[in-house]
PDB file of C-alpha atoms in Angstrom:
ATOM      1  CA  UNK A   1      17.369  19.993  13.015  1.00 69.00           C
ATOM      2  CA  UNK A   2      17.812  17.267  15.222  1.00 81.00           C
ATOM      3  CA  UNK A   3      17.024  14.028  13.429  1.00 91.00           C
ATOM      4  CA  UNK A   4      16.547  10.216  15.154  1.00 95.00           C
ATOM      5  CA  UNK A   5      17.004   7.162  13.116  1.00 96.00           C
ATOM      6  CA  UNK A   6      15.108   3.401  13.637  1.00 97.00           C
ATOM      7  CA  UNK A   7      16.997   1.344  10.890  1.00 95.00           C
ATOM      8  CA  UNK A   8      14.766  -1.623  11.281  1.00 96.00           C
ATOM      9  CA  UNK A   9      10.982  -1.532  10.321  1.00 96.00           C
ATOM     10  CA  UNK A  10      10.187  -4.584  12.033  1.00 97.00           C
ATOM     11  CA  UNK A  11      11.716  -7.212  14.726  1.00 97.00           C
ATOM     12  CA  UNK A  12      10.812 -10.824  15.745  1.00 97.00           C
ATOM     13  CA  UNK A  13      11.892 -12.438  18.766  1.00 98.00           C
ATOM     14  CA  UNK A  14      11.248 -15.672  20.145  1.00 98.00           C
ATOM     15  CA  UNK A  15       9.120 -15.920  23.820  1.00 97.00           C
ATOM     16  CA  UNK A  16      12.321 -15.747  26.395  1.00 97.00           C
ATOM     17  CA  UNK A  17      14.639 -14.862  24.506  1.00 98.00           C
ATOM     18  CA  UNK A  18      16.534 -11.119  24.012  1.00 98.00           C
ATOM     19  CA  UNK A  19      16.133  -8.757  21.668  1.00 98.00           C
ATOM     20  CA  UNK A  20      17.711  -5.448  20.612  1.00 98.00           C
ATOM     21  CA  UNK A  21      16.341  -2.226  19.308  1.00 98.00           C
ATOM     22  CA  UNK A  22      18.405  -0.127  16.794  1.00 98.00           C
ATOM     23  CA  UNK A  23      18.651   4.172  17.578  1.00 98.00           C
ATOM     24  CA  UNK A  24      21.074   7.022  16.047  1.00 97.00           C
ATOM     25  CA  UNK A  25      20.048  10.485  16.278  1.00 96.00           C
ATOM     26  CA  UNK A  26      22.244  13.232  15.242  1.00 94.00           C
ATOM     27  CA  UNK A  27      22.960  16.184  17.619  1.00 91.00           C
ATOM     28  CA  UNK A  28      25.249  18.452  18.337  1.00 89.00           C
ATOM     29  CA  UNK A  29      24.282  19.564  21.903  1.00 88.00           C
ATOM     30  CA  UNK A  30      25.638  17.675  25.085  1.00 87.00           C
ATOM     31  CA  UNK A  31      22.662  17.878  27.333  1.00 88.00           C
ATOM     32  CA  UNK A  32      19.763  16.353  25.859  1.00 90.00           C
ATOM     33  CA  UNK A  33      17.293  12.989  26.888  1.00 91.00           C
ATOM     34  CA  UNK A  34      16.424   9.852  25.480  1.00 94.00           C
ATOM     35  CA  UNK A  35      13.422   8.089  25.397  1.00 95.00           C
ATOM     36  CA  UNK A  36      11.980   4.759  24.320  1.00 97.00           C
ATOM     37  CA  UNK A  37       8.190   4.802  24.237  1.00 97.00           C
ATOM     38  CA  UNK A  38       6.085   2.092  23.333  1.00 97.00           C
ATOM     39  CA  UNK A  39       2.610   1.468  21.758  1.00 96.00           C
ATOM     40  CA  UNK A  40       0.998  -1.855  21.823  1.00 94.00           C
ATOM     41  CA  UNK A  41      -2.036  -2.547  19.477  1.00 89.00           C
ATOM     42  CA  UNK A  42      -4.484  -1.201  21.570  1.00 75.00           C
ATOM     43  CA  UNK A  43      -2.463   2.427  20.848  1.00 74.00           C
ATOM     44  CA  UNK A  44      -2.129   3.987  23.945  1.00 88.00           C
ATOM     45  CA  UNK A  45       1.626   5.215  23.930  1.00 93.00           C
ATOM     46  CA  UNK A  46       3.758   4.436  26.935  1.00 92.00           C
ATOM     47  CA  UNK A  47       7.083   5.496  27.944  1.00 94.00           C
ATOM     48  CA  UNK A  48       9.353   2.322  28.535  1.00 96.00           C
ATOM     49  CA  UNK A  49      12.937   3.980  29.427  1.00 96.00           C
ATOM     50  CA  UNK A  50      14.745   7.399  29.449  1.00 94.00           C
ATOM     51  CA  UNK A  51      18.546   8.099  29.622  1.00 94.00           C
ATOM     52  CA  UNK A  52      19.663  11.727  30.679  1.00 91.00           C
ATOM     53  CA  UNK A  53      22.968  12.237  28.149  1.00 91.00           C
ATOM     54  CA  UNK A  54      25.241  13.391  31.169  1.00 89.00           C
ATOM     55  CA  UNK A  55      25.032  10.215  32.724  1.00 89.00           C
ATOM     56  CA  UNK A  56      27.439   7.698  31.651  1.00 86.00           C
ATOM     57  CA  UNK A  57      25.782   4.579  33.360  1.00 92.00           C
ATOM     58  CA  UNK A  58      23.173   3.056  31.263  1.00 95.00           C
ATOM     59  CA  UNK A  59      19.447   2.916  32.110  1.00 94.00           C
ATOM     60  CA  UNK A  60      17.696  -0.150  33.128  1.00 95.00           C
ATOM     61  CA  UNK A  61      14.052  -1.022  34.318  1.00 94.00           C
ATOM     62  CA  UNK A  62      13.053  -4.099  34.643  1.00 96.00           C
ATOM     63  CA  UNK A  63      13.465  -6.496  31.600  1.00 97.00           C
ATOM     64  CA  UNK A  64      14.662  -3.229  29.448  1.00 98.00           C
ATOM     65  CA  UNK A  65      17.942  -1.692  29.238  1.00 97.00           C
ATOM     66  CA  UNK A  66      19.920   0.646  27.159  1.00 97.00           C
ATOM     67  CA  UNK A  67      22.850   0.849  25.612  1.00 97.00           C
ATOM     68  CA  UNK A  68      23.690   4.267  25.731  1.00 96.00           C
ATOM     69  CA  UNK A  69      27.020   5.137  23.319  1.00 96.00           C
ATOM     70  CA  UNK A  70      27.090   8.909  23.300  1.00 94.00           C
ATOM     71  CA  UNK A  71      30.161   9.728  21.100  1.00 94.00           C
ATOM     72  CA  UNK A  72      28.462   7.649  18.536  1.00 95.00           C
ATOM     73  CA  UNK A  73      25.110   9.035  18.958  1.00 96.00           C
ATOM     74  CA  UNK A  74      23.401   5.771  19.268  1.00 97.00           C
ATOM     75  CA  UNK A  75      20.895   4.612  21.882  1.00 97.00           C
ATOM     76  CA  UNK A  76      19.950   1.155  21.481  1.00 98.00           C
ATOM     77  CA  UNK A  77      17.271  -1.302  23.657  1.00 98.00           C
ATOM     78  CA  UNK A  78      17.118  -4.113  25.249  1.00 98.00           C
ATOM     79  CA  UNK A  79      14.435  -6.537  25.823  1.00 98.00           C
ATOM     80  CA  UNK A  80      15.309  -9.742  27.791  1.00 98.00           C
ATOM     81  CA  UNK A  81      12.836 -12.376  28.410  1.00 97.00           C
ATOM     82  CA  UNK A  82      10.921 -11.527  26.216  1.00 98.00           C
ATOM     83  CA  UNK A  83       7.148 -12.248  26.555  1.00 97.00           C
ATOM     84  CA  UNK A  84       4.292 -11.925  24.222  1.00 96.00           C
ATOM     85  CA  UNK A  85       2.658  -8.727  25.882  1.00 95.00           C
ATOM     86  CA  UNK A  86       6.255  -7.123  24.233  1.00 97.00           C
ATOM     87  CA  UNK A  87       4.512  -7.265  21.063  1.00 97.00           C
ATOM     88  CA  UNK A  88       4.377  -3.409  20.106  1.00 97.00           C
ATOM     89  CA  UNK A  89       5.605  -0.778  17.945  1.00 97.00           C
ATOM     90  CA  UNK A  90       8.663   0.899  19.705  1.00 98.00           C
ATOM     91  CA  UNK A  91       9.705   4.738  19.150  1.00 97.00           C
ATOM     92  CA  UNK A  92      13.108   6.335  20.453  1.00 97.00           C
ATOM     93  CA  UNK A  93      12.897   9.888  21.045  1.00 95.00           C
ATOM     94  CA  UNK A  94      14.914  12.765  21.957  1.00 93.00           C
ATOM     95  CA  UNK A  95      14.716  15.681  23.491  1.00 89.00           C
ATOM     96  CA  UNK A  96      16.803  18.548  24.367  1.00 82.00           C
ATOM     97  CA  UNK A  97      15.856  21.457  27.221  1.00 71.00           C
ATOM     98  CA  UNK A  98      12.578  22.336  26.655  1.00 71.00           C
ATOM     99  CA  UNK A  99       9.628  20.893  24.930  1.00 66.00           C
ATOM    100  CA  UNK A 100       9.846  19.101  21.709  1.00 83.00           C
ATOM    101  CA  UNK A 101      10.075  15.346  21.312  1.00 90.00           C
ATOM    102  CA  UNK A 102      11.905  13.849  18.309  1.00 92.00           C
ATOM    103  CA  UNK A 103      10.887  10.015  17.224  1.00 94.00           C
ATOM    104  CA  UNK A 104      11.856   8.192  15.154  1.00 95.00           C
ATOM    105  CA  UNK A 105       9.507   6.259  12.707  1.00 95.00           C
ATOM    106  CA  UNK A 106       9.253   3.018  14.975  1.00 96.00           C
ATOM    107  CA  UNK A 107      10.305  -0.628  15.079  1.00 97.00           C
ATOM    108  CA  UNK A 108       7.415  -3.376  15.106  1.00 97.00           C
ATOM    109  CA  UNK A 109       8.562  -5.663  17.324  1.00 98.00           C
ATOM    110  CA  UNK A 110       6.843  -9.412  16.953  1.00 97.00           C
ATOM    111  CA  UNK A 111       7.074 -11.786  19.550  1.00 97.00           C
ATOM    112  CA  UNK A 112       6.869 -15.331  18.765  1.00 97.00           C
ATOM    113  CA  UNK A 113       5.643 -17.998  20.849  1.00 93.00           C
TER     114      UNK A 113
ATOM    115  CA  UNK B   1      -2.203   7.459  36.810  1.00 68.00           C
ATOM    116  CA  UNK B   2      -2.396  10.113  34.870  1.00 67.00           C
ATOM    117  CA  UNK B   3      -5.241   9.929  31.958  1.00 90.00           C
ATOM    118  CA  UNK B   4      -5.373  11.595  28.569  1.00 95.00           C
ATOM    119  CA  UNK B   5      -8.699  10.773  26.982  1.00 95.00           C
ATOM    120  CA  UNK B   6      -9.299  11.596  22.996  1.00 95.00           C
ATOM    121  CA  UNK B   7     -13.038  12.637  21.856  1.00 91.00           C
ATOM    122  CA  UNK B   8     -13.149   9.780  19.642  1.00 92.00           C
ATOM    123  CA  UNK B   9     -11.035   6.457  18.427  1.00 92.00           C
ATOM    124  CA  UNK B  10     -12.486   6.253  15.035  1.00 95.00           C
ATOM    125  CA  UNK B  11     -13.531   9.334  13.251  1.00 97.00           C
ATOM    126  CA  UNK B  12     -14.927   9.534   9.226  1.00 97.00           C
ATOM    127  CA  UNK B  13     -15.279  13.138   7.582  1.00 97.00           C
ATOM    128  CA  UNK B  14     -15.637  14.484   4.251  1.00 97.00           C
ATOM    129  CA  UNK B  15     -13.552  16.968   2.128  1.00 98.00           C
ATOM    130  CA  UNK B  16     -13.655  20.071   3.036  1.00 97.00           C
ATOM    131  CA  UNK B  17     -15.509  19.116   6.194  1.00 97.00           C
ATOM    132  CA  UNK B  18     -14.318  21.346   9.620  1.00 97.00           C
ATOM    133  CA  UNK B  19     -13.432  18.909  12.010  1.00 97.00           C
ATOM    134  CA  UNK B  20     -12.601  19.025  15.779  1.00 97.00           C
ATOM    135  CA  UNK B  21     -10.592  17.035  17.774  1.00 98.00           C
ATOM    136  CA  UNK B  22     -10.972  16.899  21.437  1.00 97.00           C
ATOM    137  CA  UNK B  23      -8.415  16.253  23.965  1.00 97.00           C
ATOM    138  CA  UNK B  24      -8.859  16.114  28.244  1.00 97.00           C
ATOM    139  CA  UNK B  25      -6.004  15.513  30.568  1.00 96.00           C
ATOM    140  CA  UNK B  26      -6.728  15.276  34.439  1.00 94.00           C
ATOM    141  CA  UNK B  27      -2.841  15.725  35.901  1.00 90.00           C
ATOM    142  CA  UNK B  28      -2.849  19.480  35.552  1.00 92.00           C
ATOM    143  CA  UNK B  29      -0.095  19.488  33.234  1.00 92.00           C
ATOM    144  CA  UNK B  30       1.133  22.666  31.568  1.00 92.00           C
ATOM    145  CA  UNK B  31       1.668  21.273  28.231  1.00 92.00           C
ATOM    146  CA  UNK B  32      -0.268  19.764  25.638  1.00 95.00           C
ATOM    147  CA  UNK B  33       0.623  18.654  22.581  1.00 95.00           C
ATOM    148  CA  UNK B  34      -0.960  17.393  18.848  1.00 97.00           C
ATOM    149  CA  UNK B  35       1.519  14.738  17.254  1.00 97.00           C
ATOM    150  CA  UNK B  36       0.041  13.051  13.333  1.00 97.00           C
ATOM    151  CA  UNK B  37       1.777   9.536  13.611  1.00 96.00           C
ATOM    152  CA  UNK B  38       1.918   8.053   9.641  1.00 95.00           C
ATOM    153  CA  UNK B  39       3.462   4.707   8.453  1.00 91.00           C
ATOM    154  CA  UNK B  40       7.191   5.286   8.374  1.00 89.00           C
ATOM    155  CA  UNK B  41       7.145   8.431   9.401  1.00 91.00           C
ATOM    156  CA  UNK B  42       6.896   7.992  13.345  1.00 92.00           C
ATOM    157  CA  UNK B  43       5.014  10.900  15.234  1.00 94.00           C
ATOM    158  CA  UNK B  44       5.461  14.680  13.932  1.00 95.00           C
ATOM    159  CA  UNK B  45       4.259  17.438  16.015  1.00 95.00           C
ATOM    160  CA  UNK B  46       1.457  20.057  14.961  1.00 97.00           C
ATOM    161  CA  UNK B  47       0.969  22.224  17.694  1.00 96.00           C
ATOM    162  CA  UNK B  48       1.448  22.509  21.248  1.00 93.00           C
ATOM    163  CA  UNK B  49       0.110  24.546  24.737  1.00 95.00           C
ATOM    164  CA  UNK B  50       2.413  25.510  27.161  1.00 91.00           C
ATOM    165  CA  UNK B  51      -0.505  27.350  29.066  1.00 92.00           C
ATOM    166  CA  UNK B  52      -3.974  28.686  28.492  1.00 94.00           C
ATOM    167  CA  UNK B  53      -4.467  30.746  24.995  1.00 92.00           C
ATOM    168  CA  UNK B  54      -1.297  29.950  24.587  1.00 93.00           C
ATOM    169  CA  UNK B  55       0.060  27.793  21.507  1.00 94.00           C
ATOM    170  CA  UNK B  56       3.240  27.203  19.802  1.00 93.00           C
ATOM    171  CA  UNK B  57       3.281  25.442  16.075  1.00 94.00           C
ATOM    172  CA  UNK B  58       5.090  22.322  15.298  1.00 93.00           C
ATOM    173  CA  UNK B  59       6.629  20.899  12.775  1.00 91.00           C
ATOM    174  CA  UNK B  60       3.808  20.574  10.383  1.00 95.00           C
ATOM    175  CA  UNK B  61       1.021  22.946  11.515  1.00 97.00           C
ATOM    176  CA  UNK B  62      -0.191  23.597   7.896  1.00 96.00           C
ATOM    177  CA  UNK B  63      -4.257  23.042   7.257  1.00 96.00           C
ATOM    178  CA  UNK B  64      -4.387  22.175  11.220  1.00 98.00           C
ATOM    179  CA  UNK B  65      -5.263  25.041  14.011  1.00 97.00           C
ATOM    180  CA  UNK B  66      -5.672  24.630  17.994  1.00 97.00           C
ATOM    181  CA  UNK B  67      -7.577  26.219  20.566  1.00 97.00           C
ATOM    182  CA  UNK B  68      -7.105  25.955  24.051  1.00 97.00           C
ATOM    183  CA  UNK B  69      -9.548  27.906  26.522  1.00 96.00           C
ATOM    184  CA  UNK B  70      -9.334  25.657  29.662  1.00 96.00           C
ATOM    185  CA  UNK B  71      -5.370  23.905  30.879  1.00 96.00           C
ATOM    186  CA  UNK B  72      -7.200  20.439  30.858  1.00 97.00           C
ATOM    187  CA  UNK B  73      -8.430  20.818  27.161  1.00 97.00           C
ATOM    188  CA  UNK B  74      -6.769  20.581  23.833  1.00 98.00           C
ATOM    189  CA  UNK B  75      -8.420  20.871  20.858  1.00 98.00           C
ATOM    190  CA  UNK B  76      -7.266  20.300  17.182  1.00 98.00           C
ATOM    191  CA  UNK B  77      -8.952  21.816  14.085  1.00 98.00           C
ATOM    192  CA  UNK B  78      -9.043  20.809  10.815  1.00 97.00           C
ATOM    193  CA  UNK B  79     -10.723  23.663   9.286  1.00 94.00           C
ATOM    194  CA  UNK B  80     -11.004  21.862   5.816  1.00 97.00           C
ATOM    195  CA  UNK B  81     -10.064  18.387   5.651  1.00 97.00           C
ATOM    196  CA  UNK B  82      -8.263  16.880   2.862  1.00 97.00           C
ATOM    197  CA  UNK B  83      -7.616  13.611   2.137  1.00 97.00           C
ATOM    198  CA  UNK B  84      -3.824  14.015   2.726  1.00 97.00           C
ATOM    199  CA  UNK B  85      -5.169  14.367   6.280  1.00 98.00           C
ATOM    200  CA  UNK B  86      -6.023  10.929   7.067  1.00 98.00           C
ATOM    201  CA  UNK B  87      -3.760   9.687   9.826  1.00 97.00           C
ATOM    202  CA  UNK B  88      -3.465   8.651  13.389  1.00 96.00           C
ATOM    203  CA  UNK B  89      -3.540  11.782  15.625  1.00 97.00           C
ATOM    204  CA  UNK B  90      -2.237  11.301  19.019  1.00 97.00           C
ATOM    205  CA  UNK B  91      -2.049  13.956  21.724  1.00 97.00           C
ATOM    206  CA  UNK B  92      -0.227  14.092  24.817  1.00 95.00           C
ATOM    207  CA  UNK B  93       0.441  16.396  28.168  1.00 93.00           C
ATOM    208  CA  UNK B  94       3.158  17.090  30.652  1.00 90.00           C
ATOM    209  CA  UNK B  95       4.587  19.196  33.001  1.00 85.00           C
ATOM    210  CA  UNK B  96       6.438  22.360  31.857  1.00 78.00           C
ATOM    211  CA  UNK B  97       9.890  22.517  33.581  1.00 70.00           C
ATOM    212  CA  UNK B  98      11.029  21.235  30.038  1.00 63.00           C
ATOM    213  CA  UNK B  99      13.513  18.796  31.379  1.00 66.00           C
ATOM    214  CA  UNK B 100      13.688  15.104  31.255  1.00 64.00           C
ATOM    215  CA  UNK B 101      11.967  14.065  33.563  1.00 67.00           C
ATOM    216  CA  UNK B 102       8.905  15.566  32.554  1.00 74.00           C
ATOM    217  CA  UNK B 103       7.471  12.519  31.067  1.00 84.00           C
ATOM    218  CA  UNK B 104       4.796  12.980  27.830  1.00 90.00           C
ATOM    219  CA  UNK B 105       1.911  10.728  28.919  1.00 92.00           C
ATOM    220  CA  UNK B 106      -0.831   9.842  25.696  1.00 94.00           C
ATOM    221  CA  UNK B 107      -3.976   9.326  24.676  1.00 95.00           C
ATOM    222  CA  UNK B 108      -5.037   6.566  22.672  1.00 93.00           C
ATOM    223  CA  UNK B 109      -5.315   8.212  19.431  1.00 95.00           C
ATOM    224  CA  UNK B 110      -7.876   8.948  16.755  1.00 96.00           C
ATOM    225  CA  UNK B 111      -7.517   7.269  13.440  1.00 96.00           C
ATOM    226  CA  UNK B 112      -9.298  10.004  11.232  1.00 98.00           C
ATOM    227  CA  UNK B 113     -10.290   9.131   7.555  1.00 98.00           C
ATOM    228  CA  UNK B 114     -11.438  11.828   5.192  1.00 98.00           C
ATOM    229  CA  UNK B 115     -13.402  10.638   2.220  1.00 97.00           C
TER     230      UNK B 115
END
């Protein structure tokens, strides 16, 4: 079974300044999806960023970015400028074809000001 | 914007209590979906819909069961609670073409405590 990885429990950043988001999941398809989703303390789950495995160039909205390394199965993210409304639990997931998510257990990221 | 609304944000039952969770979505989405989110654990799915009286179980549908008579509702049963029950229960809808881009939107969850 398809398994996804967060190595660290929590995060602090300072206001402004950039932060980065561990993810491995182990696969062995070549088509799948990624997905970072966050959930602030009020709980309603949002999806941040997804990166479709075929494509090579890294996603980016906004302030967030990936760092998409497929041969090493890791999906990391990027948070730059970061402001105090960051302040959230953050899940990768993954998905192949169909249905299913896979998270991981989450990252609590703090931001200080 | 799509909205997933949950019956209830804080819920308190007893053991061995049948208990029913309630969940509307109002995109006309195919799929629905029951995710328990625990400390460390991240979210694990319990059931999904992927269309009227239709349901598929998850990765840990044990003591849970699901009905789902109309696409826009979603309900989860607990048909006996247990304490090993209490958790965060989140649920969530999307379209069915089962790619990527069809985004899981969520509801705000209902922290459930059984006693």
């Amino acid at each position: 079974a398809q398994t996804v990885t967060q190595s660290q429990p929590e995060m602090s950043v300072q206001e402004a300044e950039t932060v980065t988001l561990s993810c491995t999941y182990d696969t062995s398809e070549s088509d799948y999806y990624l997905f970072w989703y966050k959930q602030p303390p009020s709980r309603q789950m949002i999806l941040v960023i997804r990166q479709e495995a075929y494509k090579q160039q890294n996603a980016t909205e906004n302030r967030f970015s990936v760092n998409f390394q497929k041969a090493a199965k890791s999906f990391s993210l990027k948070i730059s400028d970061s402001q105090l409304g960051d302040a959230a639990m953050y899940f990768c997931a993954y998905k192949e074809y169909g249905n299913k998510l896979v998270f991981g257990a989450g990252t609590i990221l703090r931001v200080k000001s | 914007d799509v909205k997933v609304t949950q019956s209830s944000r804080y819920l308190v039952k007893r053991t061995g209590e049948k208990v029913f969770l309630e969940c509307v979505q109002d995109m006309d989405h195919e799929n629905m979906f029951w995710y328990r989110q625990d400390p460390g654990l991240g979210l694990r799915l319990i059931y999904f819909s992927y269309d009227v009286k239709m349901k598929e179980k998850g990765d840990i549908p044990e003591g849970y069961s699901v009905s789902r008579e109309k696409k826009e509702r979603f309900s989860l049963i607990l048909e006996s609670a247990s304490t090993n029950q209490t958790s965060m229960y989140l649920c969530a809808s999307s379209y069915r073409t089962g790619g990527g881009t069809d985004t899981q939107y969520f509801g705000p969850g209902t922290r459930l405590t059984v006693l």
